Short mmCIF file of C-alpha atoms in Angstrom, two decimals:
data_model
loop_
_atom_site.label_atom_id
_atom_site.label_comp_id
_atom_site.label_asym_id
_atom_site.label_seq_id
_atom_site.Cartn_x
_atom_site.Cartn_y
_atom_site.Cartn_z
CA MET B 1 92.60 -36.95 -37.25
CA VAL B 2 95.36 -34.49 -36.29
CA ILE B 3 98.90 -35.83 -35.99
CA THR B 4 101.54 -33.74 -34.10
CA ASN B 5 105.13 -34.95 -34.12
CA LYS B 6 107.68 -32.95 -32.08
CA LEU B 7 110.89 -34.13 -33.72
CA LEU B 8 113.80 -32.06 -34.91
CA VAL B 9 113.86 -31.71 -38.65
CA GLY B 10 116.96 -33.45 -40.05
CA ILE B 11 115.92 -34.99 -43.28
CA PHE B 12 116.36 -33.33 -46.67
CA VAL B 13 114.78 -34.00 -50.03
CA PHE B 14 117.03 -35.68 -52.59
CA CYS B 15 114.99 -35.40 -55.76
CA ILE B 16 111.71 -34.05 -57.05
CA PHE B 17 109.14 -35.85 -59.16
CA LEU B 18 106.76 -33.43 -60.89
CA CYS B 19 106.48 -30.76 -58.18
CA SER B 20 108.30 -32.81 -55.54
CA THR B 21 108.80 -36.56 -55.71
CA VAL B 22 111.03 -38.83 -53.54
CA TYR B 23 112.06 -42.39 -54.28
CA ALA B 24 112.57 -45.17 -51.69
CA GLY B 25 113.96 -48.12 -53.56
CA ASN B 26 111.46 -47.25 -56.29
CA SER B 27 108.76 -48.70 -54.06
CA ILE B 28 106.82 -45.45 -53.50
CA LEU B 29 106.31 -42.66 -55.99
CA VAL B 30 104.88 -39.34 -54.70
CA ALA B 31 103.35 -36.52 -56.78
CA GLU B 32 102.06 -33.24 -55.23
CA GLU B 33 99.14 -31.11 -56.43
CA GLU B 34 98.86 -27.66 -54.87
CA VAL B 35 95.35 -26.68 -53.83
CA LYS B 36 96.08 -23.82 -51.46
CA GLU B 37 99.72 -23.25 -50.68
CA VAL B 38 99.52 -19.55 -49.75
CA VAL B 39 97.71 -18.85 -46.49
CA PHE B 40 97.24 -16.16 -43.89
CA ALA B 41 97.97 -16.80 -40.24
CA GLY B 42 95.14 -18.96 -38.94
CA GLU B 43 94.27 -20.37 -42.36
CA THR B 44 94.83 -23.95 -43.59
CA ALA B 45 97.04 -24.92 -46.52
CA VAL B 46 95.66 -27.77 -48.63
CA PHE B 47 97.52 -30.19 -50.91
CA LYS B 48 96.62 -33.36 -52.74
CA LEU B 49 99.31 -36.05 -52.77
CA SER B 50 99.29 -38.94 -55.24
CA ILE B 51 100.87 -42.14 -53.85
CA SER B 52 102.00 -44.77 -56.40
CA ASN B 53 102.61 -48.31 -55.05
CA SER B 54 105.31 -49.99 -57.19
CA GLN B 55 105.50 -53.04 -54.93
CA ASN B 56 104.22 -56.44 -55.99
CA PHE B 57 101.67 -56.48 -53.20
CA ASP B 58 98.93 -54.23 -51.85
CA ASP B 59 100.02 -51.91 -49.08
CA SER B 60 98.79 -49.24 -46.67
CA PHE B 61 100.58 -46.04 -45.82
CA ARG B 62 100.56 -43.58 -42.94
CA PHE B 63 101.89 -40.04 -42.66
CA SER B 64 103.87 -38.18 -40.02
CA ILE B 65 104.91 -34.53 -39.90
CA LEU B 66 108.43 -33.58 -38.85
CA ASN B 67 107.75 -29.84 -38.11
CA ILE B 68 106.65 -28.85 -34.61
CA ASP B 69 105.15 -25.47 -35.70
CA TRP B 70 102.43 -27.07 -37.80
CA GLU B 71 99.30 -29.03 -37.16
CA PHE B 72 98.63 -31.73 -39.71
CA GLU B 73 95.74 -33.93 -40.78
CA THR B 74 95.09 -36.28 -43.68
CA ASP B 75 92.05 -37.64 -45.39
CA PRO B 76 92.06 -40.58 -45.22
CA PHE B 77 94.13 -41.20 -42.10
CA VAL B 78 95.53 -44.46 -43.59
CA LEU B 79 95.82 -44.69 -47.35
CA SER B 80 95.46 -48.13 -48.94
CA VAL B 81 97.04 -48.54 -52.37
CA ASP B 82 96.85 -51.67 -54.49
CA SER B 83 99.94 -53.00 -56.18
CA GLU B 84 100.91 -51.00 -59.21
CA ASP B 85 98.12 -48.54 -58.47
CA ILE B 86 97.81 -44.87 -57.47
CA GLU B 87 95.66 -43.31 -54.72
CA VAL B 88 95.25 -39.69 -53.63
CA VAL B 89 95.34 -38.35 -50.08
CA GLU B 90 94.35 -34.79 -49.05
CA MET B 91 96.69 -33.09 -46.60
CA ARG B 92 95.93 -30.01 -44.54
CA PHE B 93 98.51 -27.88 -42.74
CA SER B 94 97.69 -25.21 -40.13
CA PRO B 95 100.51 -22.94 -38.87
CA SER B 96 100.79 -22.26 -35.15
CA SER B 97 100.12 -18.74 -33.87
CA LYS B 98 103.83 -18.18 -33.13
CA LEU B 99 104.88 -18.98 -36.67
CA GLY B 100 105.92 -15.83 -38.49
CA PRO B 101 105.16 -14.90 -42.09
CA GLY B 102 107.38 -16.20 -44.87
CA LYS B 103 108.01 -19.26 -47.02
CA HIS B 104 108.17 -22.51 -45.02
CA GLY B 105 109.13 -26.06 -45.96
CA VAL B 106 107.02 -28.64 -44.16
CA THR B 107 108.43 -32.20 -44.23
CA VAL B 108 106.06 -35.17 -44.16
CA LEU B 109 107.21 -38.78 -43.66
CA ILE B 110 105.30 -41.36 -45.70
CA TYR B 111 105.84 -44.95 -44.55
CA SER B 112 104.50 -48.41 -45.25
CA LEU B 113 102.56 -50.28 -42.59
CA SER B 114 103.71 -53.59 -44.10
CA ASP B 115 107.45 -52.99 -44.40
CA GLU B 116 109.20 -50.50 -42.13
CA THR B 117 112.06 -50.19 -44.61
CA VAL B 118 109.71 -48.73 -47.17
CA PHE B 119 109.28 -45.00 -46.55
CA THR B 120 109.92 -41.66 -48.17
CA GLU B 121 109.83 -37.97 -47.26
CA HIS B 122 108.13 -35.08 -49.02
CA ILE B 123 108.60 -31.35 -48.45
CA PHE B 124 105.61 -29.04 -48.96
CA ASP B 125 106.42 -25.39 -49.71
CA ILE B 126 103.86 -23.25 -47.87
CA ARG B 127 103.84 -19.46 -47.88
CA VAL B 128 102.41 -17.74 -44.82
CA ILE B 129 101.65 -14.09 -45.40
CA ASP B 130 100.99 -11.28 -42.92
CA PHE B 131 97.68 -9.56 -43.62
CA TYR B 132 99.11 -6.26 -42.43
CA ASP B 133 101.46 -6.40 -45.43
CA VAL B 134 98.74 -7.50 -47.81
CA ILE B 135 96.13 -4.79 -47.26
CA SER B 136 96.83 -1.12 -46.61
CA THR B 137 94.04 0.75 -44.87
CA THR B 138 93.65 4.52 -44.75
CA LEU B 139 90.85 6.56 -43.17
CA GLU B 140 90.09 10.11 -44.25
CA LEU B 141 88.26 12.14 -41.57
CA PRO B 142 87.02 15.77 -41.65
CA ASN B 143 89.13 18.32 -39.79
CA ASP B 144 86.16 19.58 -37.78
CA ILE B 145 84.01 16.75 -36.51
CA ASN B 146 80.58 17.72 -35.21
CA PRO B 147 79.00 14.76 -33.40
CA GLN B 148 75.56 16.36 -33.73
CA LYS B 149 75.72 15.76 -37.47
CA GLN B 150 76.28 12.68 -39.58
CA LEU B 151 79.95 11.87 -40.03
CA VAL B 152 81.18 10.69 -43.44
CA ILE B 153 84.34 8.56 -43.22
CA LYS B 154 86.21 7.63 -46.39
CA ALA B 155 88.04 4.29 -46.20
CA ILE B 156 90.77 3.50 -48.75
CA LEU B 157 91.58 -0.23 -49.03
CA GLU B 158 94.54 -1.34 -51.15
CA ASN B 159 95.53 -4.91 -52.02
CA ASN B 160 99.33 -5.17 -52.17
CA TYR B 161 99.16 -8.87 -53.00
CA ASP B 162 99.14 -10.64 -56.35
CA GLU B 163 96.14 -12.75 -55.42
CA HIS B 164 92.42 -12.06 -55.36
CA LEU B 165 91.05 -11.48 -51.84
CA GLU B 166 87.40 -12.24 -51.29
CA ASP B 167 84.75 -12.81 -48.62
CA LEU B 168 86.21 -10.11 -46.39
CA THR B 169 84.41 -7.86 -43.91
CA PHE B 170 85.65 -4.39 -42.99
CA LYS B 171 84.40 -3.03 -39.66
CA LEU B 172 84.63 0.37 -37.99
CA GLU B 173 84.10 0.50 -34.24
CA SER B 174 84.17 3.29 -31.67
CA ASP B 175 82.49 4.17 -28.39
CA PHE B 176 79.81 6.10 -30.31
CA PHE B 177 79.15 4.21 -33.54
CA GLN B 178 79.92 1.09 -35.54
CA ASP B 179 79.46 0.06 -39.15
CA GLU B 180 80.67 -2.60 -41.56
CA ILE B 181 80.83 -3.53 -45.24
CA ASN B 182 81.58 -6.73 -47.13
CA PHE B 183 84.18 -6.45 -49.88
CA SER B 184 86.58 -8.25 -52.19
CA LEU B 185 89.80 -6.99 -53.72
CA ALA B 186 91.40 -8.10 -56.94
CA ALA B 187 95.18 -8.32 -57.14
CA TYR B 188 96.71 -4.88 -56.54
CA GLU B 189 93.28 -3.24 -56.56
CA THR B 190 92.52 -0.03 -54.64
CA GLN B 191 88.96 0.43 -53.43
CA VAL B 192 87.35 3.50 -51.82
CA SER B 193 84.31 3.09 -49.58
CA GLU B 194 82.33 5.61 -47.57
CA PHE B 195 80.78 5.13 -44.13
CA SER B 196 78.00 7.48 -43.01
CA VAL B 197 77.67 7.16 -39.25
CA ASP B 198 75.67 8.92 -36.55
CA PHE B 199 77.05 9.51 -33.08
CA GLU B 200 75.12 8.01 -30.18
CA GLY B 201 75.02 9.60 -26.75
CA ASP B 202 76.67 12.80 -25.51
CA VAL B 203 80.08 13.48 -26.99
CA GLU B 204 82.45 15.96 -25.40
CA GLU B 205 85.45 17.61 -26.95
CA GLY B 206 88.46 15.28 -27.08
CA VAL B 207 90.38 12.55 -28.90
CA TYR B 208 88.68 9.20 -29.47
CA ASP B 209 89.77 5.94 -31.09
CA ILE B 210 88.30 4.37 -34.20
CA VAL B 211 89.19 0.68 -34.49
CA LEU B 212 89.52 -0.81 -37.98
CA LYS B 213 89.04 -4.57 -38.26
CA ILE B 214 89.13 -6.89 -41.27
CA TYR B 215 87.61 -10.36 -40.94
CA ASN B 216 87.52 -13.44 -43.08
CA GLY B 217 84.39 -15.07 -41.75
CA GLU B 218 84.90 -14.96 -38.00
CA ASP B 219 88.70 -14.90 -38.22
CA LEU B 220 90.25 -11.53 -37.42
CA LEU B 221 92.91 -10.81 -40.03
CA LEU B 222 93.83 -7.19 -39.34
CA GLU B 223 93.23 -4.60 -36.64
CA ASN B 224 94.36 -0.96 -36.59
CA THR B 225 93.47 2.07 -34.50
CA VAL B 226 92.98 5.61 -35.82
CA GLU B 227 92.47 8.69 -33.65
CA MET B 228 89.45 10.92 -34.17
CA LEU B 229 89.52 14.53 -32.90
CA VAL B 230 86.22 16.04 -31.81
CA GLY B 231 86.83 19.74 -31.24
CA TYR B 232 84.83 22.71 -30.04
CA TYR B 233 81.96 23.39 -32.37
CA PRO B 234 78.80 25.48 -32.47
CA ASP B 235 75.62 23.73 -33.48
CA VAL B 236 72.73 26.18 -33.48
CA ASP B 237 69.27 24.88 -34.24
CA GLU B 238 66.71 27.48 -35.37
CA THR B 239 62.99 26.76 -35.28
CA ARG B 240 60.18 29.07 -36.36
CA SER B 241 56.65 28.70 -35.05
CA PRO B 242 54.33 30.88 -37.14
CA GLU B 243 50.75 31.59 -36.13
CA SER B 244 48.19 33.31 -38.34
CA GLY B 245 44.72 34.55 -37.54
CA PHE B 246 42.25 37.19 -38.58
CA LEU B 247 44.32 40.36 -39.10
CA LEU B 248 47.05 38.82 -36.91
CA ASN B 249 50.47 37.33 -37.67
CA ARG B 250 52.79 35.96 -35.01
CA ILE B 251 56.13 34.17 -35.15
CA LEU B 252 58.27 32.73 -32.39
CA VAL B 253 61.90 32.23 -33.37
CA THR B 254 63.84 29.86 -31.11
CA LYS B 255 67.60 29.37 -31.36
CA THR B 256 69.34 26.66 -29.31
CA ASN B 257 73.08 25.99 -29.24
CA HIS B 258 73.64 22.22 -29.04
CA GLY B 259 77.36 22.60 -29.64
CA THR B 260 80.35 23.00 -27.35
CA SER B 261 81.37 26.57 -28.19
CA THR B 262 79.69 29.99 -28.12
CA SER B 263 78.01 31.05 -31.35
CA HIS B 264 77.50 34.66 -32.44
CA GLU B 265 74.00 34.88 -33.87
CA LEU B 266 72.33 37.44 -36.12
CA TYR B 267 68.60 37.46 -36.93
CA THR B 268 66.89 40.00 -39.21
CA LYS B 269 63.28 40.63 -40.22
CA ARG B 270 62.02 43.12 -42.82
CA PHE B 271 58.70 45.02 -42.74
CA SER B 272 56.96 47.59 -44.88
CA PHE B 273 56.16 50.98 -43.36
CA PHE B 274 52.54 50.02 -42.77
CA GLU B 275 53.49 46.65 -41.22
CA ARG B 276 56.03 48.31 -38.96
CA LEU B 277 53.30 50.57 -37.49
CA PHE B 278 51.44 47.55 -36.15
CA THR B 279 54.38 45.30 -35.21
CA SER B 280 55.64 44.67 -31.69
CA THR B 281 58.60 42.51 -30.63
CA ASP B 282 60.00 40.94 -27.50
CA PRO B 283 62.82 41.68 -26.95
CA GLN B 284 63.27 44.95 -28.78
CA PRO B 285 65.65 44.77 -31.77
CA ASP B 286 69.23 45.89 -31.30
CA GLN B 287 69.19 47.88 -34.54
CA LEU B 288 66.61 49.30 -36.93
CA PHE B 289 67.41 50.18 -40.54
CA SER B 290 65.24 52.03 -43.05
CA GLU B 291 65.86 51.65 -46.76
CA GLY B 292 63.66 51.95 -49.82
CA GLY B 293 60.44 52.23 -47.85
CA TYR B 294 61.18 49.13 -45.81
CA TYR B 295 62.33 48.68 -42.23
CA THR B 296 64.80 45.98 -41.20
CA LEU B 297 64.86 44.87 -37.56
CA GLN B 298 68.04 43.19 -36.38
CA TRP B 299 68.83 41.17 -33.27
CA GLU B 300 72.44 40.30 -32.43
CA PHE B 301 73.55 38.14 -29.51
CA ASP B 302 75.97 35.44 -28.33
CA LEU B 303 74.58 31.98 -27.65
CA SER B 304 76.56 29.89 -25.16
CA PRO B 305 76.57 26.07 -25.29
CA GLY B 306 73.22 24.73 -24.13
CA ASP B 307 71.57 28.18 -24.17
CA THR B 308 68.26 29.02 -25.86
CA ARG B 309 67.11 32.45 -27.05
CA GLN B 310 63.61 33.32 -28.26
CA ILE B 311 62.40 36.28 -30.34
CA PHE B 312 58.66 37.00 -30.45
CA ILE B 313 57.28 39.12 -33.31
CA GLU B 314 53.61 40.10 -33.65
CA THR B 315 51.90 42.13 -36.36
CA ASN B 316 48.37 42.93 -35.14
CA TYR B 317 45.87 44.90 -37.24
CA ARG B 318 42.88 44.04 -35.08
CA PHE B 319 42.80 47.18 -32.91
CA PHE B 320 43.27 49.38 -35.96
CA ALA B 321 40.52 47.52 -37.81
CA ILE B 322 38.16 47.83 -34.83
CA LEU B 323 38.92 51.54 -34.50
CA VAL B 324 38.33 52.17 -38.20
CA SER B 325 35.13 50.12 -38.09
CA VAL B 326 33.81 52.09 -35.11
CA LEU B 327 34.64 55.38 -36.82
CA LEU B 328 32.92 54.28 -40.01
CA ILE B 329 29.85 53.20 -38.07
CA LEU B 330 29.76 56.52 -36.25
CA LEU B 331 30.20 58.43 -39.48
CA TYR B 332 27.48 56.40 -41.10
CA PHE B 333 25.20 57.00 -38.13
CA PHE B 334 25.80 60.74 -38.05
CA TYR B 335 25.51 60.98 -41.80
CA ASN B 336 22.17 59.20 -41.79
CA TYR B 337 21.04 61.13 -38.75
CA PHE B 338 21.88 64.58 -40.05
CA LYS B 339 21.77 64.16 -43.79
CA ARG B 340 19.01 65.80 -45.76
CA ASP B 341 16.87 63.41 -47.69
CA VAL B 342 15.56 66.18 -49.93
CA SER B 343 16.99 69.23 -51.64
CA LEU B 344 15.14 72.47 -52.21
CA THR B 345 16.20 74.95 -54.88
CA LYS B 346 14.74 78.43 -55.33
CA LYS B 347 15.06 80.29 -58.63
CA VAL B 348 13.85 83.65 -59.94
CA VAL B 349 13.24 82.87 -63.60
CA THR B 350 12.16 86.23 -65.08
CA VAL B 351 11.79 89.79 -63.88
CA LYS B 352 9.67 92.39 -65.70
CA HIS B 353 9.71 96.08 -64.74
CA SER B 354 6.67 98.35 -65.27
CA GLN B 355 6.51 102.15 -65.53
CA GLU B 356 4.63 102.24 -62.28
CA GLY B 357 7.73 100.95 -60.41
CA ILE B 358 6.44 97.44 -59.97
CA SER B 359 8.51 94.39 -60.99
CA THR B 360 6.88 91.07 -61.79
CA MET B 361 8.91 87.93 -60.88
CA ASN B 362 8.33 84.31 -61.88
CA ILE B 363 9.66 82.07 -59.07
CA LEU B 364 10.38 78.31 -59.18
CA LEU B 365 10.80 75.97 -56.21
CA VAL B 366 12.30 72.55 -57.06
CA LEU B 367 11.95 69.83 -54.38
CA LYS B 368 13.87 66.59 -55.05
CA ASN B 369 13.93 63.24 -53.19
CA LYS B 370 17.59 62.15 -52.87
CA THR B 371 16.89 58.81 -51.23
CA ASN B 372 15.97 55.39 -52.60
CA LYS B 373 12.65 55.34 -50.78
CA THR B 374 9.35 57.23 -50.98
CA LEU B 375 8.96 60.21 -48.66
CA LYS B 376 5.53 61.24 -47.38
CA ASN B 377 3.85 64.27 -45.83
CA LEU B 378 6.31 66.95 -46.89
CA LYS B 379 5.60 70.66 -46.52
CA VAL B 380 7.16 73.48 -48.54
CA MET B 381 6.93 77.08 -47.27
CA ASP B 382 8.05 80.31 -48.92
CA ASN B 383 8.00 84.00 -47.90
CA LEU B 384 8.10 87.21 -49.91
CA VAL B 385 8.61 90.79 -48.71
CA ASN B 386 7.61 94.14 -50.22
CA VAL B 387 5.01 92.52 -52.40
CA ALA B 388 2.30 94.42 -54.22
CA GLY B 389 -0.68 92.12 -54.02
CA GLU B 390 -0.98 88.38 -53.47
CA PRO B 391 1.04 85.87 -55.52
CA THR B 392 -0.78 84.47 -58.53
CA ASN B 393 -0.39 82.10 -61.48
CA PHE B 394 0.43 79.00 -59.45
CA GLY B 395 1.50 76.06 -61.52
CA THR B 396 0.32 72.46 -61.25
CA ILE B 397 0.54 72.53 -57.47
CA SER B 398 -1.39 75.20 -55.63
CA PRO B 399 -0.53 76.22 -52.09
CA SER B 400 -2.77 75.01 -49.32
CA VAL B 401 -2.19 78.21 -47.37
CA VAL B 402 -1.57 81.78 -48.60
CA LYS B 403 -1.27 84.56 -46.05
CA ARG B 404 -0.50 88.22 -46.71
CA GLY B 405 0.64 90.64 -44.06
CA HIS B 406 1.66 94.25 -44.07
CA SER B 407 5.26 93.37 -44.91
CA GLY B 408 4.87 90.44 -47.24
CA ALA B 409 3.21 87.15 -48.14
CA ARG B 410 3.58 83.57 -46.83
CA MET B 411 2.64 80.39 -48.71
CA MET B 412 2.65 76.65 -47.85
CA TRP B 413 2.31 73.57 -50.07
CA ASN B 414 1.48 70.06 -48.82
CA ILE B 415 3.22 67.22 -50.71
CA GLU B 416 1.60 63.94 -49.74
CA SER B 417 4.33 61.69 -51.22
CA LEU B 418 7.51 61.97 -53.21
CA GLU B 419 8.89 58.81 -54.80
CA LYS B 420 12.61 57.93 -54.76
CA GLY B 421 14.63 60.12 -57.09
CA ALA B 422 11.56 62.14 -58.09
CA GLU B 423 11.17 65.90 -57.94
CA VAL B 424 8.28 68.36 -57.93
CA ILE B 425 8.31 71.87 -59.37
CA ILE B 426 6.34 74.61 -57.68
CA SER B 427 5.90 77.88 -59.59
CA TYR B 428 4.15 81.15 -58.92
CA GLN B 429 4.26 84.83 -59.85
CA ALA B 430 4.73 87.78 -57.48
CA LYS B 431 4.96 91.57 -57.83
CA CYS B 432 7.40 93.68 -55.82
CA LYS B 433 8.03 97.39 -55.50
CA VAL B 434 10.83 98.41 -57.82
CA GLN B 435 12.45 101.07 -55.60
CA VAL B 436 13.68 98.45 -53.19
CA ILE B 437 14.70 95.80 -55.67
CA GLY B 438 18.29 96.82 -55.71
CA HIS B 439 18.49 96.18 -51.98
CA LEU B 440 16.23 93.11 -51.82
CA ASN B 441 17.35 89.72 -50.51
CA ILE B 442 14.63 87.26 -51.30
CA PRO B 443 14.02 84.99 -48.28
CA THR B 444 14.88 81.30 -48.56
CA ALA B 445 12.17 78.69 -48.92
CA VAL B 446 11.85 75.86 -46.38
CA ALA B 447 10.89 72.16 -46.68
CA LYS B 448 9.84 70.13 -43.65
CA TYR B 449 9.28 66.39 -43.09
CA ILE B 450 9.42 63.82 -40.30
CA LYS B 451 12.39 61.39 -40.11
CA ASN B 452 12.80 58.78 -37.37
CA GLY B 453 10.21 60.59 -35.27
CA ARG B 454 11.85 64.00 -35.42
CA PRO B 455 11.17 66.99 -37.71
CA ILE B 456 13.76 67.80 -40.35
CA VAL B 457 14.02 71.28 -41.88
CA VAL B 458 15.74 71.86 -45.23
CA LYS B 459 16.38 75.39 -46.45
CA SER B 460 16.75 76.44 -50.05
CA ASN B 461 19.54 78.55 -51.48
CA LYS B 462 19.58 82.34 -51.12
CA VAL B 463 18.54 84.58 -54.03
CA LYS B 464 19.55 88.25 -54.49
CA LEU B 465 17.95 90.72 -56.88
CA PHE B 466 19.71 93.76 -58.27
CA SER B 467 18.03 96.67 -60.01
#
């Protein structure tokens, strides 16, 4: 039960027993035990008071406070003490909100319910401290605060008091974030804590308050306000979206300024000479540098708050690859269409001169299959001029046709098949008039065959004879 007594304090303590003891005809002896005599505003001081009954009869005692700035309660409300015995009562004192910090003497009247002449007074020394003097708080903030990024706040808490402080909660509050930690501080201890907070919502440039609060349970012990300056800041976010395909590389570079001030941006990309030939961009670069066989493309621009700029770069080898492929196919087609599958070589091996002015020549024709397949139905034809008689001494292959005219002789050999990489040697002997040998160009031989439905003619090399 709470007892409030609004009387003017006019009674003083005459003597102290133990901590503080008062005698009233030696009938009551009082001894004080301090439980919690130092309190913050809003806290409760607690004492235990031993009451000794020196009377020759049992008695009961009540208590009354003589200070109007305190609320007071006892447990029990009425204390019963047997004769020549001692009982303990717990007393709790709560200062009013208007009571300032400092050391206060709180007077309590202890009186008998049996005899009104039996009473005594006891003064309790209670120290009320101001939490603003006990704990010093300091916040360290960055000079440039960017609300788009996480803000790290360093809090320095210092206990200026010679007592241990525990079960405290430190809170930071603003319009954009809030955070808290639980902490304890030993006597005269300094503690550093960090808060990592993220801004919520849109934050414009300006000055904003951060409120510092320290609680003991739900009781607010301290509250301070610190200003936070959010200035102009650039905050450019760059994203790259690459795309790769067959002989194709693309990249889209996007830059967005989420800040509150203009940002000067520079973007560069390096290419080899070959890559540069097949690279296109949108927009075109502002500058192009060449160094060491490489090309550097550079874009330079200002990005206002909220603006977005994109750079598209594409390296495309597909058209070049298609063009090269078409050319190779055409070359392959023309090569196969016009190439000669066989080679024909004509040689004059020996020449013998007679006294009659006739020279005898041994002639070789070498036909070779240059492909990896068997060729069939080939014909080899050869002509001679200024001959004296028909050719003779044919080798392993005899001509199927030999014709002699007034100016020379013509021969033809039929080759039914010629396997891949194989060759046949045709040889014969012919006689020519010596007086024209020095001026004689021996005609080339000819090979014929059918390829893809069309006739192919292959001529041999030319042979000259000198007398």
